XYZ file of C-alpha atoms in Angstrom:
756
model
C -31.948 18.144 15.190
C -30.117 21.168 16.630
C -31.618 23.657 19.120
C -30.329 26.079 21.737
C -30.105 24.614 25.227
C -28.138 25.490 28.321
C -28.546 22.132 30.079
C -27.634 19.766 27.250
C -24.240 18.310 26.571
C -21.969 20.522 24.486
C -21.066 19.170 21.041
C -20.603 22.292 18.963
C -19.836 25.948 19.737
C -21.184 28.804 17.754
C -19.941 32.025 19.301
C -20.967 35.496 18.283
C -18.592 38.339 19.167
C -19.497 41.672 20.492
C -21.023 44.009 17.985
C -18.998 47.145 17.266
C -20.406 50.652 17.101
C -20.687 50.477 13.321
C -22.763 47.303 13.318
C -26.479 46.953 13.813
C -28.074 48.496 16.891
C -31.729 48.516 17.810
C -33.603 51.628 18.803
C -32.573 51.318 22.451
C -29.031 51.541 23.761
C -26.752 48.781 22.470
C -25.873 46.432 25.291
C -22.831 44.226 25.522
C -23.453 41.077 23.565
C -23.071 37.748 25.294
C -21.667 34.578 23.789
C -24.155 32.196 22.270
C -23.570 28.522 22.585
C -25.271 26.266 20.043
C -25.404 22.694 21.297
C -26.606 19.576 19.588
C -28.715 17.033 21.460
C -30.755 14.086 20.320
C -34.520 13.961 20.024
C -34.859 11.854 23.164
C -33.414 14.597 25.333
C -35.729 17.089 23.635
C -38.739 15.022 24.634
C -37.379 14.708 28.154
C -37.024 18.479 28.475
C -40.585 18.964 27.216
C -41.891 16.609 29.844
C -39.983 18.473 32.558
C -41.065 21.940 31.500
C -44.612 21.122 30.569
C -46.242 21.901 27.236
C -49.034 24.481 27.198
C -52.362 22.843 26.613
C -54.816 23.176 23.762
C -55.312 26.731 22.524
C -52.327 28.221 24.330
C -50.034 25.574 22.868
C -51.381 26.168 19.368
C -50.890 29.925 19.636
C -47.396 29.439 20.988
C -46.426 27.046 18.196
C -47.910 29.391 15.602
C -45.946 32.360 16.953
C -42.795 30.282 17.083
C -43.251 29.165 13.494
C -43.785 32.753 12.315
C -40.633 33.822 14.110
C -38.782 30.978 12.439
C -39.936 32.259 9.052
C -38.641 35.735 9.981
C -35.238 34.133 10.659
C -35.338 32.392 7.327
C -36.295 35.617 5.576
C -33.397 37.501 7.146
C -30.916 34.747 6.283
C -32.130 34.885 2.673
C -31.608 38.658 2.661
C -28.089 38.221 3.986
C -27.399 35.523 1.385
C -28.482 37.796 -1.469
C -26.215 40.550 -0.161
C -23.299 38.125 -0.086
C -23.071 37.947 3.717
C -22.596 34.733 5.685
C -24.380 33.870 8.950
C -21.091 34.552 10.745
C -21.228 38.247 9.846
C -21.404 40.330 13.030
C -24.610 42.073 11.953
C -26.312 38.817 10.970
C -25.181 37.069 14.147
C -26.376 39.960 16.285
C -29.861 39.926 14.748
C -30.176 36.149 15.098
C -29.059 36.339 18.713
C -31.634 39.023 19.492
C -34.376 37.019 17.807
C -33.477 33.981 19.885
C -33.348 36.021 23.071
C -36.736 37.588 22.323
C -38.227 34.155 21.674
C -36.937 32.887 24.998
C -38.444 35.871 26.809
C -41.763 35.227 25.082
C -41.526 31.557 26.014
C -41.016 32.336 29.687
C -44.176 34.438 29.720
C -46.061 31.366 28.432
C -44.357 28.973 30.892
C -42.200 27.567 28.129
C -38.668 28.392 27.056
C -38.293 28.548 23.285
C -35.478 26.940 21.348
C -33.397 28.751 18.766
C -33.121 26.453 15.755
C -30.339 28.256 13.942
C -29.128 25.378 11.793
C -32.625 24.473 10.641
C -33.350 28.073 9.612
C -29.995 28.352 7.836
C -30.538 25.126 5.926
C -34.056 26.177 4.907
C -32.791 29.554 3.680
C -30.057 27.930 1.592
C -32.535 25.503 0.025
C -35.004 28.252 -0.879
C -32.299 30.432 -2.408
C -30.837 27.513 -4.337
C -34.229 26.552 -5.754
C -35.099 30.135 -6.652
C -38.816 29.372 -6.808
C -40.054 30.797 -3.502
C -40.468 34.604 -3.787
C -39.051 36.743 -1.000
C -41.929 38.547 0.693
C -39.970 41.567 1.826
C -39.926 45.256 1.000
C -38.145 48.091 2.766
C -38.859 51.819 2.725
C -35.880 54.073 3.445
C -36.027 57.832 3.958
C -32.851 59.828 3.319
C -32.507 63.122 5.184
C -29.628 65.489 5.833
C -27.935 68.740 4.965
C -27.749 70.108 1.469
C -24.789 69.009 -0.624
C -23.736 65.989 1.443
C -24.550 63.421 -1.268
C -28.051 62.119 -0.528
C -29.126 61.740 -4.163
C -25.740 60.297 -5.129
C -26.100 57.670 -2.400
C -29.527 56.690 -3.747
C -28.056 56.293 -7.242
C -25.306 54.098 -5.787
C -27.854 51.915 -3.992
C -29.714 51.162 -7.245
C -26.445 51.137 -9.245
C -27.987 53.420 -11.859
C -28.780 57.154 -12.188
C -32.257 57.312 -10.676
C -31.924 60.974 -9.606
C -30.232 63.989 -11.130
C -27.168 65.239 -9.269
C -25.177 68.430 -9.733
C -22.170 69.538 -7.724
C -22.894 73.238 -8.331
C -26.681 73.362 -7.968
C -29.301 72.063 -5.580
C -30.259 68.611 -6.835
C -33.475 67.815 -4.952
C -36.087 70.560 -4.668
C -39.114 68.526 -3.563
C -39.870 65.236 -1.855
C -40.085 62.252 -4.166
C -40.002 58.490 -3.927
C -37.873 56.100 -5.954
C -38.787 52.409 -6.264
C -36.414 49.770 -7.534
C -34.978 46.305 -7.044
C -31.626 45.575 -5.442
C -30.448 41.933 -5.602
C -34.050 40.881 -6.126
C -35.228 42.856 -3.087
C -37.888 45.543 -3.474
C -36.578 48.823 -2.072
C -38.384 52.163 -1.910
C -36.264 55.224 -1.145
C -37.677 58.657 -0.236
C -35.403 61.499 -1.300
C -35.824 64.791 0.570
C -34.596 68.333 -0.142
C -31.406 69.414 1.546
C -31.560 71.205 4.885
C -29.525 74.193 6.026
C -27.534 74.094 9.300
C -27.659 77.777 10.279
C -30.136 78.808 12.971
C -31.304 81.664 10.718
C -32.499 79.107 8.135
C -34.611 77.006 10.493
C -37.842 78.535 9.183
C -36.932 77.207 5.729
C -36.127 73.821 7.261
C -39.477 73.713 9.056
C -41.367 74.244 5.791
C -39.302 71.527 4.101
C -39.763 69.033 6.936
C -43.510 69.666 7.105
C -43.752 68.778 3.413
C -41.753 65.599 4.095
C -44.052 64.736 6.998
C -47.111 65.100 4.770
C -45.497 62.911 2.093
C -44.725 59.998 4.444
C -48.038 60.111 6.321
C -49.568 57.262 4.293
C -46.412 55.154 3.935
C -44.058 55.782 6.864
C -40.440 54.718 6.357
C -38.959 51.638 7.985
C -35.545 53.216 8.413
C -34.133 56.747 8.319
C -30.693 57.534 6.930
C -29.217 60.739 8.347
C -26.530 61.725 5.846
C -23.517 63.889 6.617
C -20.005 64.263 5.277
C -17.024 62.605 6.895
C -14.533 65.224 5.713
C -16.461 68.243 7.075
C -15.372 67.997 10.690
C -16.230 70.743 13.182
C -16.585 70.872 16.961
C -18.766 73.950 17.299
C -22.106 72.047 17.396
C -23.234 74.006 14.348
C -25.696 71.267 13.352
C -27.625 71.325 16.636
C -30.300 73.811 15.408
C -30.935 71.550 12.407
C -31.192 68.380 14.520
C -33.465 70.054 17.045
C -35.758 71.179 14.226
C -35.930 67.600 12.920
C -36.801 66.410 16.426
C -39.524 69.038 16.840
C -41.204 68.172 13.528
C -40.994 64.349 13.584
C -40.645 63.706 17.311
C -37.907 61.867 19.155
C -38.914 58.574 17.519
C -37.288 59.672 14.257
C -33.875 58.921 15.799
C -34.800 55.524 17.243
C -34.521 53.745 13.872
C -31.955 56.055 12.301
C -28.611 55.148 10.762
C -25.858 57.726 10.420
C -24.354 57.729 6.917
C -21.045 59.550 6.439
C -20.278 60.212 2.778
C -16.933 61.083 1.153
C -15.448 58.252 3.188
C -12.376 57.996 0.939
C -11.177 61.451 2.000
C -7.787 61.664 3.667
C -7.785 62.239 7.449
C -6.878 65.769 8.572
C -3.624 66.724 10.221
C -3.203 67.252 13.942
C -1.975 70.603 15.333
C 1.489 69.060 15.615
C 1.525 68.378 11.860
C 1.203 64.588 12.042
C -1.686 62.788 10.321
C -4.075 60.769 12.465
C -5.043 57.271 11.424
C -8.138 56.644 9.333
C -9.852 54.526 11.991
C -9.240 57.169 14.667
C -10.654 59.869 12.425
C -13.777 57.828 11.663
C -14.280 57.053 15.361
C -13.998 60.698 16.379
C -16.381 61.864 13.667
C -18.886 59.103 14.465
C -18.897 59.857 18.187
C -19.416 63.550 17.489
C -22.510 62.942 15.330
C -23.876 60.342 17.757
C -23.500 62.740 20.675
C -25.289 65.486 18.730
C -28.199 63.116 18.055
C -28.398 62.163 21.729
C -28.571 65.827 22.696
C -31.233 66.561 20.085
C -33.338 63.551 21.102
C -32.831 64.098 24.819
C -32.039 60.405 25.376
C -28.559 59.343 26.464
C -29.332 55.684 25.697
C -29.283 56.191 21.935
C -26.322 54.779 20.078
C -27.122 54.969 16.399
C -25.064 52.769 14.087
C -22.693 54.520 11.698
C -21.815 53.408 8.187
C -19.467 54.913 5.609
C -20.286 55.676 1.966
C -18.158 56.738 -1.002
C -20.014 57.662 -4.218
C -17.098 58.921 -6.311
C -16.633 57.157 -9.624
C -12.884 56.815 -9.015
C -13.383 54.933 -5.758
C -11.349 51.747 -5.418
C -13.283 48.556 -6.259
C -12.760 44.830 -5.722
C -12.883 42.084 -8.327
C -16.675 42.003 -8.192
C -16.847 45.713 -9.017
C -18.015 46.729 -5.544
C -16.646 49.947 -4.068
C -14.196 49.437 -1.219
C -13.364 51.960 1.502
C -9.829 52.697 2.745
C -10.414 50.354 5.710
C -11.195 47.470 3.330
C -14.959 47.427 3.907
C -17.438 47.007 1.057
C -19.931 49.652 2.068
C -22.971 48.837 -0.108
C -23.923 45.434 1.402
C -23.214 46.737 4.890
C -25.568 49.706 4.475
C -28.394 47.579 3.056
C -27.903 44.899 5.704
C -28.240 47.452 8.503
C -31.415 48.815 6.928
C -32.985 45.391 6.410
C -32.019 44.281 9.921
C -33.951 47.156 11.447
C -37.061 46.170 9.484
C -36.668 42.522 10.568
C -36.359 43.464 14.241
C -39.470 45.648 13.975
C -41.446 42.719 12.516
C -40.264 40.377 15.271
C -41.097 42.872 17.991
C -44.572 43.394 16.554
C -45.114 39.629 16.435
C -43.931 38.893 19.973
C -45.425 42.100 21.423
C -42.528 42.605 23.801
C -42.665 45.794 25.855
C -38.944 46.071 26.394
C -38.636 49.700 25.481
C -37.852 48.945 21.824
C -40.902 49.566 19.742
C -41.647 49.615 16.046
C -40.841 52.645 13.950
C -42.771 55.702 14.966
C -43.302 54.631 18.576
C -41.224 56.664 20.995
C -39.525 55.196 23.993
C -41.385 55.336 27.273
C -40.268 58.314 29.346
C -37.746 57.452 32.003
C -38.340 58.470 35.570
C -35.419 60.561 36.678
C -34.173 60.473 40.234
C -34.690 63.722 42.125
C -31.515 65.739 42.857
C -31.553 65.060 46.594
C -28.116 66.563 47.220
C -29.172 69.854 45.644
C -32.476 69.928 47.528
C -30.657 69.238 50.805
C -28.053 71.968 50.333
C -30.816 74.458 49.509
C -32.918 73.370 52.476
C -30.049 73.730 54.965
C -29.475 77.369 54.065
C -30.747 79.803 56.681
C -33.489 82.116 55.467
C -34.251 85.516 56.992
C -37.798 86.079 58.128
C -40.191 88.474 56.437
C -40.467 91.725 58.394
C -42.505 94.886 58.272
C -40.737 98.143 57.500
C -41.053 99.173 61.143
C -39.331 95.956 62.266
C -36.325 96.069 59.978
C -34.137 97.646 62.666
C -35.018 95.102 65.341
C -32.084 93.164 66.722
C -33.377 89.756 67.597
C -30.014 88.031 67.382
C -28.273 90.352 69.769
C -25.611 91.331 67.253
C -25.932 95.030 67.998
C -24.823 94.802 71.563
C -22.232 97.423 70.971
C -24.985 99.984 70.523
C -26.149 99.462 74.092
C -22.783 100.165 75.609
C -23.260 103.346 77.641
C -19.628 104.343 77.262
C -19.797 104.220 73.460
C -23.133 106.014 73.300
C -21.732 109.326 74.517
C -18.280 108.911 73.018
C -19.138 110.875 69.884
C -20.630 113.751 71.893
C -17.512 113.986 74.060
C -15.191 114.427 71.063
C -13.552 117.856 70.739
C -14.722 120.136 67.933
C -13.468 119.200 64.479
C -13.186 121.497 61.492
C -13.059 119.908 58.009
C -10.217 121.225 55.850
C -10.212 122.122 52.195
C -7.965 120.624 49.550
C -5.793 123.730 49.493
C -5.237 123.478 53.225
C -4.430 119.758 53.024
C -1.865 120.438 50.310
C 0.227 122.371 52.827
C 0.405 119.384 55.206
C 3.097 116.786 55.182
C 2.333 113.190 54.307
C 2.247 112.135 57.976
C -0.071 115.015 58.872
C -2.487 114.148 56.070
C -2.567 110.516 57.188
C -3.338 111.579 60.776
C -6.110 113.866 59.502
C -7.741 111.082 57.466
C -7.518 108.631 60.369
C -9.251 111.099 62.659
C -11.951 111.749 60.056
C -12.562 108.025 59.588
C -12.779 107.475 63.342
C -15.375 110.251 63.725
C -17.454 108.870 60.840
C -17.653 105.449 62.501
C -18.767 106.923 65.803
C -21.352 109.090 64.042
C -22.818 106.042 62.256
C -23.098 104.246 65.606
C -24.897 107.206 67.101
C -27.349 107.366 64.195
C -28.107 103.666 64.470
C -28.728 103.998 68.213
C -31.044 106.945 67.658
C -33.101 105.118 65.013
C -33.552 102.143 67.304
C -34.568 104.422 70.161
C -37.120 106.203 67.950
C -38.598 102.851 66.968
C -39.027 101.808 70.592
C -40.671 105.136 71.394
C -43.060 104.675 68.469
C -44.092 101.275 69.841
C -44.835 102.813 73.235
C -46.806 105.605 71.576
C -49.044 103.467 69.358
C -49.183 100.414 71.623
C -48.276 96.865 70.780
C -47.169 96.510 67.169
C -49.032 93.246 66.733
C -52.388 94.776 67.643
C -52.012 98.225 66.153
C -52.518 99.269 62.563
C -49.468 100.275 60.534
C -48.679 103.976 60.478
C -49.662 105.446 57.117
C -47.269 107.608 55.176
C -48.452 111.093 54.238
C -49.495 111.474 50.615
C -47.069 114.322 50.062
C -44.118 112.159 51.022
C -45.350 109.117 49.111
C -46.047 111.000 45.892
C -42.707 112.766 45.703
C -40.817 111.200 42.764
C -37.415 109.712 43.493
C -35.069 108.428 40.757
C -34.380 104.727 41.028
C -30.724 103.645 41.126
C -29.056 103.058 37.782
C -28.287 99.571 36.581
C -24.893 98.300 37.672
C -22.334 98.669 34.907
C -20.539 95.487 33.821
C -16.827 95.009 34.350
C -16.206 95.875 30.694
C -18.415 98.303 28.795
C -18.301 100.859 25.987
C -19.801 104.277 25.390
C -23.134 103.040 24.010
C -24.061 100.777 26.911
C -27.897 100.813 27.008
C -28.302 101.450 30.751
C -29.939 104.821 30.026
C -32.993 103.037 28.605
C -34.007 101.874 32.056
C -33.757 105.143 33.980
C -37.050 106.033 35.627
C -38.616 107.616 38.681
C -39.787 105.554 41.594
C -43.529 105.960 42.038
C -45.822 105.250 44.953
C -46.912 101.986 43.333
C -46.262 99.152 45.819
C -45.234 96.866 42.958
C -41.502 97.026 42.229
C -40.426 96.012 38.716
C -36.769 95.979 37.733
C -35.048 94.721 34.574
C -32.148 92.312 35.009
C -29.024 92.427 32.868
C -27.672 89.164 31.491
C -23.941 89.718 31.906
C -23.086 86.581 29.893
C -25.526 87.232 27.062
C -24.515 87.695 23.454
C -26.871 90.592 22.729
C -25.117 93.925 23.205
C -28.029 96.280 22.586
C -30.797 94.411 24.372
C -29.034 92.499 27.109
C -31.905 92.743 29.579
C -33.810 89.516 29.010
C -35.455 89.099 32.415
C -37.401 91.093 34.984
C -37.809 91.013 38.770
C -41.186 91.686 40.385
C -41.468 92.333 44.132
C -44.128 93.439 46.576
C -44.706 93.363 50.320
C -48.283 92.789 51.488
C -49.594 93.388 54.997
C -52.665 91.404 55.996
C -54.697 91.362 59.180
C -52.828 91.531 62.509
C -49.808 93.013 60.721
C -48.693 89.743 59.122
C -46.199 90.497 56.313
C -46.282 88.521 53.053
C -43.553 89.002 50.474
C -43.915 88.195 46.785
C -40.811 87.795 44.607
C -40.819 86.683 40.986
C -38.062 86.401 38.388
C -39.073 85.825 34.757
C -36.600 85.310 31.914
C -37.681 84.860 28.295
C -35.588 83.372 25.542
C -36.354 82.634 21.915
C -37.749 79.190 22.652
C -38.062 78.843 26.402
C -39.349 80.750 29.393
C -37.988 80.352 32.924
C -39.942 81.267 36.024
C -38.834 81.554 39.647
C -41.483 82.672 42.115
C -41.542 82.728 45.918
C -44.285 83.702 48.358
C -43.134 83.902 51.989
C -44.529 85.067 55.306
C -43.574 85.193 58.981
C -46.087 84.755 61.792
C -45.125 85.654 65.360
C -46.548 83.635 68.259
C -45.153 85.803 70.997
C -41.859 87.211 72.129
C -39.005 85.224 70.625
C -41.290 82.807 68.740
C -41.963 82.978 64.995
C -42.852 80.661 62.117
C -41.557 81.189 58.604
C -43.624 79.730 55.729
C -42.686 79.889 52.051
C -43.888 78.457 48.774
C -41.710 78.694 45.685
C -42.201 77.535 42.141
C -39.526 77.365 39.472
C -38.780 75.822 36.112
C -36.697 72.652 36.530
C -36.458 71.596 32.889
C -38.436 71.287 29.708
C -42.130 71.084 30.660
C -41.160 70.308 34.283
C -42.029 72.533 37.229
C -40.746 72.177 40.779
C -42.993 73.197 43.675
C -41.530 73.498 47.173
C -43.329 74.185 50.458
C -41.157 75.047 53.477
C -41.954 75.785 57.091
C -39.511 76.743 59.851
C -40.275 77.600 63.458
C -37.743 79.402 65.633
C -37.786 79.770 69.417
C -35.425 82.012 71.370
C -34.988 80.070 74.604
C -32.204 82.365 75.789
C -30.994 85.839 74.961
C -27.929 84.379 73.263
C -29.442 81.183 71.843
C -32.079 80.425 69.217
C -33.355 76.965 68.209
C -35.223 76.297 64.961
C -36.737 73.300 63.194
C -38.155 72.990 59.708
C -39.990 70.750 57.256
C -40.066 70.817 53.466
C -41.915 69.051 50.659
C -40.976 69.235 46.975
C -43.013 68.073 43.983
C -40.995 67.667 40.771
C -42.955 66.036 37.985
C -44.627 63.104 39.723
C -41.876 62.691 42.347
C -42.422 63.925 45.898
C -39.521 64.458 48.300
C -39.646 65.423 51.958
C -37.068 66.909 54.292
C -36.502 67.799 57.930
C -33.835 69.923 59.607
C -32.801 71.210 63.040
C -30.763 74.382 63.598
C -29.184 75.995 66.641
C -27.761 79.517 66.631
C -25.518 80.612 69.496
C -24.326 84.189 69.955
C -20.955 84.466 71.693
C -20.390 87.858 73.220
C -21.022 90.838 71.015
C -19.044 89.838 67.944
C -19.264 86.064 67.585
C -21.929 83.748 66.242
C -22.008 79.976 65.718
C -24.680 78.151 63.709
C -25.029 74.355 63.785
C -27.513 72.774 61.381
C -28.358 69.218 60.359
C -31.044 67.611 58.249
C -32.030 65.058 55.662
C -34.067 64.731 52.468
C -35.630 61.522 51.164
C -37.563 60.627 48.060
C -38.050 57.764 45.589
C -36.169 55.249 47.686
C -33.125 57.480 48.213
C -32.012 59.543 51.164
C -29.438 62.296 51.590
C -28.429 63.772 54.909
C -25.857 66.290 55.995
C -25.008 69.168 58.265
C -23.089 72.402 58.499
C -21.115 74.345 61.071
C -20.826 78.086 60.490
C -18.882 80.549 62.623
C -18.909 84.320 62.140
C -16.536 86.770 63.815
C -17.188 90.492 63.735
C -14.968 93.469 64.336
C -16.253 96.427 66.290
C -16.900 98.254 63.035
C -16.668 95.841 60.112
C -17.223 92.121 59.468
C -13.971 90.248 59.937
C -14.582 86.732 58.770
C -16.960 83.827 58.220
C -16.023 80.138 58.453
C -18.314 77.423 57.097
C -17.889 73.652 57.153
C -20.386 71.265 55.554
C -20.759 67.492 55.357
C -23.209 65.562 53.186
C -23.797 61.894 52.354
C -25.859 60.575 49.449
C -25.851 57.044 47.988
C -22.927 56.153 50.250
C -20.799 58.998 48.895
C -19.691 61.385 51.629
C -18.757 64.958 50.713
C -16.993 67.245 53.187
C -16.273 70.887 52.437
C -14.768 73.877 54.181
C -15.240 77.506 53.189
C -13.621 80.552 54.746
C -14.388 84.158 53.876
C -12.337 86.962 55.416
C -12.694 90.706 54.904
C -10.185 93.040 56.554
C -10.079 96.814 56.021
C -6.529 98.054 55.479
C -6.410 101.770 56.002
C -9.064 104.123 54.779
C -9.253 103.297 51.076
C -8.348 99.610 50.877
C -10.082 96.327 51.691
C -8.504 92.881 51.723
C -10.904 90.047 50.847
C -9.854 86.416 50.942
C -11.813 83.238 50.232
C -10.765 79.586 50.579
C -12.874 76.620 49.468
C -11.652 73.011 49.781
C -13.285 69.569 49.938
C -12.370 65.940 50.566
C -12.151 65.221 46.810
C -8.789 66.949 46.654
C -10.077 70.026 44.851
C -10.534 73.574 46.042
C -10.205 77.234 45.258
C -8.273 80.108 46.775
C -9.066 83.688 45.804
C -7.520 86.904 47.068
C -8.958 90.289 46.182
C -7.808 93.783 47.069
C -10.106 96.760 46.588
C -8.592 100.214 46.614
C -9.823 103.617 45.544
C -6.365 105.226 45.585
C -3.698 102.682 44.653
C -4.457 102.348 40.975
C -1.033 100.724 40.578
C -2.719 97.488 41.679
C -3.981 97.191 38.110
C -0.464 96.213 37.091
C -0.776 93.030 39.165
C -3.335 91.753 36.659
C -0.679 91.895 33.944
C 1.535 89.344 35.715
C -0.340 86.211 34.444
C -0.443 87.663 30.921
C 3.274 88.444 30.885
C 4.061 85.033 32.351
C 2.046 83.338 29.579
C 3.771 85.383 26.876
C 7.185 84.527 28.278
C 6.337 80.821 28.146
C 6.072 81.055 24.341
C 9.550 82.527 24.040
């Protein structure tokens, strides 16, 4: 007697190699196959092992033995199927199925406190005896549904399976116009094949595909198929994902479970491989591998499950296909495709029967049962980087000119306050007068004009701040007083809203004029948003922004911001409600709640709270908490921030925090330094560090803006990290030196010269 055992003495090895991508795969992801060792021991050792492990008593033992005997009959049935198809037990597909059956039996045995034994030799001998006698009927039938694009050879494949013309085929006309079933016998095995009308790949034809697939769904409602064959052509190779609309429609109609027991069939397998761009011809195996991986990846995207790895088989239905001595069609790689296709189909049915018998919840269910949804880990690194960003508080309109950070210290300088008033009189010149000046005189004139404009802007800013302080003294404390109402005459006066920003490249019929309107006194602000990367030229505004500022009791501001974008099949929403509550001078709490779309049928809700305290005129300390709900996963975060103002033109921000959720934690920090010129921002330097799952990421970002003269700005940006990657960008803006456009031609000319 021969059984599987790991503790017995080795007498015979029966090793099963790893199954390739083209061989049988169950509905879950194909795992690496392990070697199976079949060892022979005597009956005495078997009894000894039973005494050690303990035999279940009474009813449990009877149920276990009954289940084990039924599983043994499933093995025998599958070996008989393989024998009729001319395949030996050493075939990779047969060996893989037998190994999985043995592994499933062992798992079932452990749950009943008993490890099962895989009697391979006994099942093989029983199958050979039954087939040799020819008296025991084979209780097996398989239903196969064939689906795919029009003209790929679905009906021709069905005729090849039955080796006779069961369906009409025509190379110039549509062969199948309605769903129909074909029943026949192949090698003494009852096979029922469901032929379906051809589908169209274009996204404009998906309505036609939906009607066709709904008719197929109604047809198979009473007798669902055991296996699905998705048919495509091997010689029609494209990389533009043109079949994705078709596959997504199939997924929407039948559900993701349609792909779990699907086999990819590539017809016209005798076609010659295409040529590479260099002119050389790639090998046949390489071409088949590339085409198979492309279709498999498309199915994974359509099903939304990266674990899927559908088996691929090749088919050639042409009458001139090369055959062997037995008359079976042979592919260019030497494979006889007919037995391989049927064996894959029958193996899937056998595995479904075994899984139903053992009732294993290992994620691989019978046909029609989708996989259990996987719990995805929350993106802690993204949540942390968003949480560490500083957020400005919500202010009333009367508080928007307050300088809590002390960055406007230059406005309080008494010497600079009266500097504009002490300037000598200045008379603007006309263009005719400037034309008489020399180049040096014109430059001196423009420099003087620019200098006066800067001083005038400083004076205006100082006056507005002074008027605000006087208004506070006039109406009392701003926290206790009611907001000053705007006269109706001023509020009702219509003002045109700014035009939409023009894209970098546009033509004469750009539709920005459609969104010109007058700003009304309505407190709700609605603005369309242009999708710069959209494909629609006429209607490129596919989203809208909605904003409003509320003022509740005690002059507490509440801001509402919402961004809604609508596509053909999905809708994205980003909404934020924020408020700032002051507890006294230099103390405020910022609270926000935002909601946004994080994926298909998944919403992310985030609640943040930050409290800032100004403990010194030049220093501000803040701390914050956050909680995020994404699906059924809750993450929490905490951060501490310190802002130090150095003099009148320098600012340093140090921030650190962490986010944890679902057993993971990510923590990091940032150091940001900002230097200001007397008139314009000079530069900003930012360094960040983050660690998640033991992977540390360090980055440095520098942004510099320097005005060069009156009509030119130099903007530089550097971004590097510890991964060895980075980005350097230099930009020059000028309103006079249009010759700078020629610099953009340098990369184009350099590329053209490389072809010469």
